[in-house]
Short mmCIF file of N, CA and C in Angstrom, two decimals:
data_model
loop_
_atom_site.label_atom_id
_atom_site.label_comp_id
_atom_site.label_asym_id
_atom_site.label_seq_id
_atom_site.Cartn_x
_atom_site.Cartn_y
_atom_site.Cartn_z
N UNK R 9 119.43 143.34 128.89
CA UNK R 9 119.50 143.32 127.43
C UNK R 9 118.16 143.73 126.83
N UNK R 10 117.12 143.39 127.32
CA UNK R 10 115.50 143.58 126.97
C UNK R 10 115.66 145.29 126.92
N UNK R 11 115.95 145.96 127.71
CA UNK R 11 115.99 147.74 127.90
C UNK R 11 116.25 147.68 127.07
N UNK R 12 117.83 147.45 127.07
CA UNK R 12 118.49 147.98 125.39
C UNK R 12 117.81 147.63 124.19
N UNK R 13 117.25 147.03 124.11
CA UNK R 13 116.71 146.14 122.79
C UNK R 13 115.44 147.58 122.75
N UNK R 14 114.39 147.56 124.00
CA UNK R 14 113.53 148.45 123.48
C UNK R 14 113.85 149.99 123.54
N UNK R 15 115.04 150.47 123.94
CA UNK R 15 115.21 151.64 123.88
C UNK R 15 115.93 151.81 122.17
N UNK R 16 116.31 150.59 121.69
CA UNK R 16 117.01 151.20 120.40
C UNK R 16 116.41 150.70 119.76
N UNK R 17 115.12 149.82 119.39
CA UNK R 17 113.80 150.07 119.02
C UNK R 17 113.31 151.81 118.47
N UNK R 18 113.33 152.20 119.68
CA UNK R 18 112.39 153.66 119.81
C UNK R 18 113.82 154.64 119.19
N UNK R 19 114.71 154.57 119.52
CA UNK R 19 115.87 155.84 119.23
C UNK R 19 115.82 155.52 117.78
N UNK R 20 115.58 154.00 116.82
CA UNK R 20 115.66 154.03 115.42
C UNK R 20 113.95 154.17 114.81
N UNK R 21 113.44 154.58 115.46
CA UNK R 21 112.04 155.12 114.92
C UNK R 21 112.13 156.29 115.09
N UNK R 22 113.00 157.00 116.07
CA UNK R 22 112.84 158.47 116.11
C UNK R 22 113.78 159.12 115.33
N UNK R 23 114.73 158.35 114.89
CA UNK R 23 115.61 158.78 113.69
C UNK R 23 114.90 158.61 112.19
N UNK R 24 114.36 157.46 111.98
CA UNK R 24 113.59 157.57 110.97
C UNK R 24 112.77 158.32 110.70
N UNK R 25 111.56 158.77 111.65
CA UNK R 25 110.88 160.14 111.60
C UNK R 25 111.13 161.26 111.20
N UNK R 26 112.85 161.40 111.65
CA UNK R 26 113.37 162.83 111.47
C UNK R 26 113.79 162.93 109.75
N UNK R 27 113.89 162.03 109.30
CA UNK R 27 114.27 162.08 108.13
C UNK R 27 113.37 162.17 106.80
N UNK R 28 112.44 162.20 107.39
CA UNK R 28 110.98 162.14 106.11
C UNK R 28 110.52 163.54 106.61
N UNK R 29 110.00 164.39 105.66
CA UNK R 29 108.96 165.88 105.98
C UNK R 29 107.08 165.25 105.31
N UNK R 30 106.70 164.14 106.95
CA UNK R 30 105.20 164.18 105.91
C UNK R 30 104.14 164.33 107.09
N UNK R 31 102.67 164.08 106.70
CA UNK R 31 102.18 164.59 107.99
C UNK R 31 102.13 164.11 109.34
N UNK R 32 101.16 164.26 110.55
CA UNK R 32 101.30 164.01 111.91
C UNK R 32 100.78 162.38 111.54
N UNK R 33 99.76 161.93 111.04
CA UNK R 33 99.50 160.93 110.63
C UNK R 33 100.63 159.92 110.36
N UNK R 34 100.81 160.27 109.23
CA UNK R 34 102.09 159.86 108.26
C UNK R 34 103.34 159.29 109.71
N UNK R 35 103.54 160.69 110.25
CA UNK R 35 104.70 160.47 111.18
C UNK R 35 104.56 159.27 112.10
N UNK R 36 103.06 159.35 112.60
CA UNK R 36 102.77 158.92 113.91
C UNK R 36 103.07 157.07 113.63
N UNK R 37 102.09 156.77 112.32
CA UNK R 37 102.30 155.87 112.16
C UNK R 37 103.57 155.26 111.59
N UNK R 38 104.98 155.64 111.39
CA UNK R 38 106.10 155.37 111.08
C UNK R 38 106.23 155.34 112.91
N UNK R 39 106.25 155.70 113.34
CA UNK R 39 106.68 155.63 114.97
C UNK R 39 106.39 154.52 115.62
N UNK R 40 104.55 154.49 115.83
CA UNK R 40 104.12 153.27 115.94
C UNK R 40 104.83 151.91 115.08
N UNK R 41 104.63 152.27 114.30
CA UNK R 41 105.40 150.95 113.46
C UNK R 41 106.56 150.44 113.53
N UNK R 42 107.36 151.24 113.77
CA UNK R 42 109.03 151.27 114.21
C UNK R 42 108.91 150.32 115.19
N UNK R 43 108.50 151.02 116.41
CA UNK R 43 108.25 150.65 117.48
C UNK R 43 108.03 149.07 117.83
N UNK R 44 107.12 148.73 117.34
CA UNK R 44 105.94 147.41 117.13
C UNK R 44 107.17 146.25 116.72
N UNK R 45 107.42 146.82 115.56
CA UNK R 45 108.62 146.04 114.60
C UNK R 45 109.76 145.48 115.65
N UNK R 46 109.90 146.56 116.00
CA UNK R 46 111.29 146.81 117.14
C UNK R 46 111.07 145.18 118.29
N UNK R 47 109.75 145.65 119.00
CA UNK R 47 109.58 144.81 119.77
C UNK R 47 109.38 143.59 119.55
N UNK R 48 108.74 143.41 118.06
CA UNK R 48 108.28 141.93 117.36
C UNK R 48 109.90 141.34 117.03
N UNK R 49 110.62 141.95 116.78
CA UNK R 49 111.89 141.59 116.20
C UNK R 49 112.89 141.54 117.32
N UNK R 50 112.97 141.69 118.22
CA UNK R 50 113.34 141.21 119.76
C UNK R 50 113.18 140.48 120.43
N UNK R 51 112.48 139.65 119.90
CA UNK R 51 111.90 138.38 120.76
C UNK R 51 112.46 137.09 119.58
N UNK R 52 113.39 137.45 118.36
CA UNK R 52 114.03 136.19 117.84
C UNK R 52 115.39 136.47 118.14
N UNK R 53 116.01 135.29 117.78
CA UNK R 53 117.78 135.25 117.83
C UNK R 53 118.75 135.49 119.45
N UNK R 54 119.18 135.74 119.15
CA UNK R 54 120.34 136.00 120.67
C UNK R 54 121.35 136.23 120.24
N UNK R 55 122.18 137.15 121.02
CA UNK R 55 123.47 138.08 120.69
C UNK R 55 123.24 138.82 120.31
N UNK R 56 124.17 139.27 118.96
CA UNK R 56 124.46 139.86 117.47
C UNK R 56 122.84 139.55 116.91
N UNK R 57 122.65 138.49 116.85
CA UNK R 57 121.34 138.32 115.89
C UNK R 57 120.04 138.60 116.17
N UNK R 58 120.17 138.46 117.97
CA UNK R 58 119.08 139.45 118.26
C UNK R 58 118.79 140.82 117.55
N UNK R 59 119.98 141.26 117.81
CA UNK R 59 120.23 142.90 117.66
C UNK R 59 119.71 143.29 116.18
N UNK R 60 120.34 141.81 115.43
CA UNK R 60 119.96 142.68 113.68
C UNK R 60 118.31 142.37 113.53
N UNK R 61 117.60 141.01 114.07
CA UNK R 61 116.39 141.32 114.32
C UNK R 61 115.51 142.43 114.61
N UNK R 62 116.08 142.79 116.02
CA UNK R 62 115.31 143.72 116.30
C UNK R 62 115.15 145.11 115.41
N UNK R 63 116.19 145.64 114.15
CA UNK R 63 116.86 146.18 113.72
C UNK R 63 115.72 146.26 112.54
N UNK R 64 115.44 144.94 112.28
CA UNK R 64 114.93 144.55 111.01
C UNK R 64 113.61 144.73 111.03
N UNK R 65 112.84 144.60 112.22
CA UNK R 65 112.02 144.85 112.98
C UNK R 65 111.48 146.66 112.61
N UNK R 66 112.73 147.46 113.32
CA UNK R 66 112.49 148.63 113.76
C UNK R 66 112.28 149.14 111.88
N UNK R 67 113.23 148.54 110.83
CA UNK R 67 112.48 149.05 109.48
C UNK R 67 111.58 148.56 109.10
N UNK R 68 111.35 147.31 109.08
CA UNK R 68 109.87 147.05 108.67
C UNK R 68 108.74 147.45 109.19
N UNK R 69 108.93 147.51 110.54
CA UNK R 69 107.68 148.16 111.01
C UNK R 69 107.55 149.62 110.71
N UNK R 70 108.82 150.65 110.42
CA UNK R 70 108.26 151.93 110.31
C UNK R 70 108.35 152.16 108.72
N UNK R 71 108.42 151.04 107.42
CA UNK R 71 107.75 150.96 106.58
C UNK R 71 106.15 151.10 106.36
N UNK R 72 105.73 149.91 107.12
CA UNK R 72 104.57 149.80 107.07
C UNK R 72 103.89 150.90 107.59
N UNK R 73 104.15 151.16 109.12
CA UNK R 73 103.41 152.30 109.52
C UNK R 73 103.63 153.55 108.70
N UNK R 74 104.33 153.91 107.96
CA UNK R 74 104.20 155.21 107.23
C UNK R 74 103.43 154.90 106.15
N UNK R 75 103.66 153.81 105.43
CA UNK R 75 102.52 153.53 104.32
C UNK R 75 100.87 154.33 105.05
N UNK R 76 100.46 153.30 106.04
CA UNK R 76 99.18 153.45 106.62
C UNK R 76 98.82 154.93 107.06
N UNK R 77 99.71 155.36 107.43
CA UNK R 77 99.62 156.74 107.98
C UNK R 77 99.40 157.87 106.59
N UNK R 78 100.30 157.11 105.41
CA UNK R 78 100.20 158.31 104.35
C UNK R 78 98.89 157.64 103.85
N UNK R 79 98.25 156.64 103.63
CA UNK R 79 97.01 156.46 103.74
C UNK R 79 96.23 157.05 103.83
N UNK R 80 96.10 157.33 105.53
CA UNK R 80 95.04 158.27 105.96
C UNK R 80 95.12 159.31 105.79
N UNK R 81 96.43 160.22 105.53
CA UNK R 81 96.24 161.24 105.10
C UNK R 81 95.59 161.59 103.58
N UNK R 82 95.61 160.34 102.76
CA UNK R 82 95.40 160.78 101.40
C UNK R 82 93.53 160.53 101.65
N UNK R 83 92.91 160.41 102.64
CA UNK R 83 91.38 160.48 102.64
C UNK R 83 91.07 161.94 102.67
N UNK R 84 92.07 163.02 103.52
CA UNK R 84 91.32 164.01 103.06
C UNK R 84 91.72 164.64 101.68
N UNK R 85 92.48 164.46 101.05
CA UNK R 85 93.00 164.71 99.66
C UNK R 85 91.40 164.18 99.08
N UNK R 86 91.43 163.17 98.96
CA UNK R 86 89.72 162.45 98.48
C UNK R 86 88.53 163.50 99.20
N UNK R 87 88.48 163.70 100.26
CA UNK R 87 87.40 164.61 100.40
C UNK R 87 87.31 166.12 99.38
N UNK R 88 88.70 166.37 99.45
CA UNK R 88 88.88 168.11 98.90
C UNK R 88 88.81 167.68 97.26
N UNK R 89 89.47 166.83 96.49
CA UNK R 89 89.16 166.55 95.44
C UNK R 89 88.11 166.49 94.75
N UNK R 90 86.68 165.68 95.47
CA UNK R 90 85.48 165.24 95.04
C UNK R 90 84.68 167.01 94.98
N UNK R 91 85.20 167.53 96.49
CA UNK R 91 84.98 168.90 96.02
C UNK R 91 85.21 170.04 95.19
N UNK R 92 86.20 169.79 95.09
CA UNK R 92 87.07 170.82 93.93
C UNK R 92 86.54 170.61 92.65
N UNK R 93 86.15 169.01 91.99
CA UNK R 93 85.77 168.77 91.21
C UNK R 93 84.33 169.19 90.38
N UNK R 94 83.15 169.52 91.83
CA UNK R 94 82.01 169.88 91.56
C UNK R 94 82.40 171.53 91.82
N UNK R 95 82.88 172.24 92.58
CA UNK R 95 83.06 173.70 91.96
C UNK R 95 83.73 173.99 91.21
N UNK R 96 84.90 172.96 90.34
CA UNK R 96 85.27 173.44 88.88
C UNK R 96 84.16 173.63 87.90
N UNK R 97 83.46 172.03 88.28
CA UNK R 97 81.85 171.81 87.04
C UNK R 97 81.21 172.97 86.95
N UNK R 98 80.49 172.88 88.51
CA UNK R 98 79.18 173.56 88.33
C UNK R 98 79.15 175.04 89.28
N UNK R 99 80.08 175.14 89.65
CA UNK R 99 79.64 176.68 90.48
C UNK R 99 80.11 177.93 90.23
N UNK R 100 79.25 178.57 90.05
CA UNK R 100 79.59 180.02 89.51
C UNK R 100 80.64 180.60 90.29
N UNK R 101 81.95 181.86 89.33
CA UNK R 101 82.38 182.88 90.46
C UNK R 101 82.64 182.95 91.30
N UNK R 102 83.25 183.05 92.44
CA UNK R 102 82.60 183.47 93.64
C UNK R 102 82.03 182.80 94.69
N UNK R 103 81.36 181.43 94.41
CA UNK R 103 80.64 180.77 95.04
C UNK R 103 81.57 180.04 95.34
N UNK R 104 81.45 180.04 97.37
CA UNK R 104 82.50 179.20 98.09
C UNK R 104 81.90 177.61 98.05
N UNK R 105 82.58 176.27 97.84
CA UNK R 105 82.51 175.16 98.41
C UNK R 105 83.01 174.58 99.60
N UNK R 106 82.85 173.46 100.15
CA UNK R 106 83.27 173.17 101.28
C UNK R 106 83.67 171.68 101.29
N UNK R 107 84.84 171.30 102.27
CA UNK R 107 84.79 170.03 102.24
C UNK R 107 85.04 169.40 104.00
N UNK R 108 84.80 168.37 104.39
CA UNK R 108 85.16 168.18 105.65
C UNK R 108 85.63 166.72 105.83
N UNK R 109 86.80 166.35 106.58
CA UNK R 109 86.91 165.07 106.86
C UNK R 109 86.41 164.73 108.24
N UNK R 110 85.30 163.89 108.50
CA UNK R 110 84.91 163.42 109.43
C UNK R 110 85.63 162.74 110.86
N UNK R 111 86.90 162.05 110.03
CA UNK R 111 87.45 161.58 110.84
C UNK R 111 89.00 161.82 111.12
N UNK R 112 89.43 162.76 110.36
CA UNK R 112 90.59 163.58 110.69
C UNK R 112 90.22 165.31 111.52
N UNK R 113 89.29 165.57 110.86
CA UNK R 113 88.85 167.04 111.21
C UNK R 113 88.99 167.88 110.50
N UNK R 114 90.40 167.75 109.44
CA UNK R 114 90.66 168.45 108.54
C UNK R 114 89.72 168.73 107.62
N UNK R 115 89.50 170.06 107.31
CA UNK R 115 88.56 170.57 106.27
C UNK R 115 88.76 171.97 105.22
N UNK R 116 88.15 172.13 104.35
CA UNK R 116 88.44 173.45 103.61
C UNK R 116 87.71 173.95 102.91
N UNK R 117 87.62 175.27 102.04
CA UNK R 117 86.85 175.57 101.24
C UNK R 117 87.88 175.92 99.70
N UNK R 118 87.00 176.01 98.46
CA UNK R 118 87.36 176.67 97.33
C UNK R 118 86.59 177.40 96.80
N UNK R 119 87.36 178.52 96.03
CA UNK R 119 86.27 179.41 95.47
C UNK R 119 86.98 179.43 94.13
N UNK R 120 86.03 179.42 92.69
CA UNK R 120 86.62 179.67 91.64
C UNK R 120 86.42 180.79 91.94
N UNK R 121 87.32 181.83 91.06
CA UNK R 121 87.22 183.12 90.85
C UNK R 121 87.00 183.63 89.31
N UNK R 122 87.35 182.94 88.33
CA UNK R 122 87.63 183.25 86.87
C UNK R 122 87.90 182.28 86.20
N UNK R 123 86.50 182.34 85.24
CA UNK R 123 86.51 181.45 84.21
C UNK R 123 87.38 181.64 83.14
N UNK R 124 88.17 180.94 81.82
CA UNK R 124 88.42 181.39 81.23
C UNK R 124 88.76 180.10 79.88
N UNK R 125 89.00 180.41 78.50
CA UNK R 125 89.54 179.26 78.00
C UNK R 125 91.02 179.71 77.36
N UNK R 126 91.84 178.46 77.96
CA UNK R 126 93.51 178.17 77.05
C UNK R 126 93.51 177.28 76.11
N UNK R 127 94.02 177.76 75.02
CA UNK R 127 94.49 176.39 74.10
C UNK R 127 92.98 175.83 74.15
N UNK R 128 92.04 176.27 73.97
CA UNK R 128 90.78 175.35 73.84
C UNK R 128 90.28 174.31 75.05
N UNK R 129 90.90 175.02 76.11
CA UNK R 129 90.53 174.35 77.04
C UNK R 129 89.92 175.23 78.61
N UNK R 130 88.93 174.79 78.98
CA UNK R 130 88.34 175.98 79.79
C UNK R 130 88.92 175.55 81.13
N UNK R 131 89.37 176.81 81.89
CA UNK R 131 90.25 176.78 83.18
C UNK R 131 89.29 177.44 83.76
N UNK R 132 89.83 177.59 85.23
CA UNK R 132 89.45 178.22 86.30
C UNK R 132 90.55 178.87 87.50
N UNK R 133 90.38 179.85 87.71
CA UNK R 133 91.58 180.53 88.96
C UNK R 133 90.44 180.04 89.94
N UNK R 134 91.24 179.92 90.89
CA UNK R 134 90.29 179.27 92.63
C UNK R 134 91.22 180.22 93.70
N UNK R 135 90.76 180.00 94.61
CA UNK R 135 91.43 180.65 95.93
C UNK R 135 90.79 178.83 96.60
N UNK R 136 91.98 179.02 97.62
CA UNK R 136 91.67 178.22 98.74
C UNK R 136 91.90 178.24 99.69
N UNK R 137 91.25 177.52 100.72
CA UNK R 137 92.02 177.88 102.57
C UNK R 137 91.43 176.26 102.98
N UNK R 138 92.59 175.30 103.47
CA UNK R 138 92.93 174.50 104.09
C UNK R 138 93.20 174.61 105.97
N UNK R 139 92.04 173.97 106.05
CA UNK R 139 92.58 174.03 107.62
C UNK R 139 92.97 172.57 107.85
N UNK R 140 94.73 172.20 108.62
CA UNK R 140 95.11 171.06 108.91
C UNK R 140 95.28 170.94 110.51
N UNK R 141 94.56 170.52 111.66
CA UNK R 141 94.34 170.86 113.04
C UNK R 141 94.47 171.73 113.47
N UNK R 142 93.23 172.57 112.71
CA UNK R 142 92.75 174.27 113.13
C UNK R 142 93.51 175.31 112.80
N UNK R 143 94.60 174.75 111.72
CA UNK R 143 95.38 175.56 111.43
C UNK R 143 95.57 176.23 110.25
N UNK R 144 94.89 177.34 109.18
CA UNK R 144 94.42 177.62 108.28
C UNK R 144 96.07 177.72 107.24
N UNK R 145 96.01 177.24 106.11
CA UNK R 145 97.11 177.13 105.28
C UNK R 145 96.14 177.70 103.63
N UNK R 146 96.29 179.01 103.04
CA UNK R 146 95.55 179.48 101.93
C UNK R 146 96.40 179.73 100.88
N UNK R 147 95.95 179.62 99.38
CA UNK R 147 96.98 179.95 98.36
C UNK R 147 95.83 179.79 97.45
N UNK R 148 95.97 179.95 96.58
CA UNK R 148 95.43 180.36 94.63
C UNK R 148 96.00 179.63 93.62
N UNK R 149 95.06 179.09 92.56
CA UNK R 149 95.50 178.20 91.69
C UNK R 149 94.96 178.35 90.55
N UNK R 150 95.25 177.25 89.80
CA UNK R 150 94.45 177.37 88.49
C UNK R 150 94.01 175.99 88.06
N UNK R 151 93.02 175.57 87.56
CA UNK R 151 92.33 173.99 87.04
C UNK R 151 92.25 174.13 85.49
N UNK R 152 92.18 173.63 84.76
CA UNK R 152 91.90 173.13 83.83
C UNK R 152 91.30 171.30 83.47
N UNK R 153 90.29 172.06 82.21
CA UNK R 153 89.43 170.51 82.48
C UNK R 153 90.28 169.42 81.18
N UNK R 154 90.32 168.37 81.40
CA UNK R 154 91.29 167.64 80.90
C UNK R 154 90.16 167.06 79.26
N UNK R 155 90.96 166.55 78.61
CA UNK R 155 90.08 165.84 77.24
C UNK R 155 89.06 165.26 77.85
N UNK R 156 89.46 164.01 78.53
CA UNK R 156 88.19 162.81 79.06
C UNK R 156 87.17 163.74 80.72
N UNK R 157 86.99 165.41 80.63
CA UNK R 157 86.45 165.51 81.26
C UNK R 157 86.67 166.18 82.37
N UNK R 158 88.00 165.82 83.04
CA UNK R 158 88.60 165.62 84.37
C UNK R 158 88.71 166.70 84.69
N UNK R 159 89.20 167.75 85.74
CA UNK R 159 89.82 168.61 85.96
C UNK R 159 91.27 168.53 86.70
N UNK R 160 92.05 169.08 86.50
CA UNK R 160 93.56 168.73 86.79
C UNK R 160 94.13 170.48 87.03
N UNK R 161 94.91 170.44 88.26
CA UNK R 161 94.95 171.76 89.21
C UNK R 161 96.63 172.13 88.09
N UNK R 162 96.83 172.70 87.57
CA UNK R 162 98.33 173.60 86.44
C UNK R 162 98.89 174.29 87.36
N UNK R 163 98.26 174.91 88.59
CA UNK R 163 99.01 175.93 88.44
C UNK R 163 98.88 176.31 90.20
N UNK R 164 99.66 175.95 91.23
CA UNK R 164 98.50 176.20 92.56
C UNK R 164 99.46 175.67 93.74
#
């Protein structure tokens, strides 16, 4: 009964996985978590009630682990942001920035290309190139700086 319990543990974490599009992070930790859940929730009840334990288990845990996982992915969002923010401010044209996450690896650059003002509000076209585990992902956008300052990406 223990097999079964941890093999349908893992077959309802690997179904849950399949059903979300988010990153390796994101994924990994819905797996792990499944998993964990699975096994923590197998060790109450007997019969039938084992089963919905373990069950209960296999969602809560791959709740949590996807939380944590989309977590970590949102640190490099925070790295590229803080950057994007100082080559909207302050960098001319042309001039590439850079950003790096230390502990994912993931990193990128932006380049404004063209200043300009809408509606009284001064924008910027950018180019960018995202690398997500060495794997370069590039596209073009547009920023605009918000009332209180901010810059906020319209168009990208």
């Amino acid at each position: 009964m223990k097999k079964f319990t941890i093999v349908a543990a893992l077959v309802g974490a690997v179904a849950l996985a399949g059903c979300q599009d988010f990153g390796p992070k994101q994924g990994a930790g819905t797996l792990i978590g499944a998993a964990g859940g699975g096994l923590l929730g197998s060790q109450f009840g007997s019969g039938g009630g084992k089963l919905a334990a373990t069950a209960a288990g296999v969602l809560i845990g791959a709740w949590l682990g996807n939380s944590v996982g989309s977590s970590l992915d949102r640190s490099d969002q925070l790295y590229a942001e803080r950057t994007y923010n100082q080559a909207f401010e302050g960098t001319r044209s042309g001039t590439e920035s850079s950003w790096r996450n230390p502990d994912s690896g993931n990193y990128g650059t932006v380049t404004p290309t063209r200043t300009y003002q809408n509606a009284g509000r001064d924008c910027r076209e950018f180019t960018q190139t995202i690398y997500i585990q060495g794997r370069a992902q590039t596209g073009t956008g547009t920023a605009c700086r918000n009332g209180d300052g901010t810059w906020a990406i319209v168009n990208g």
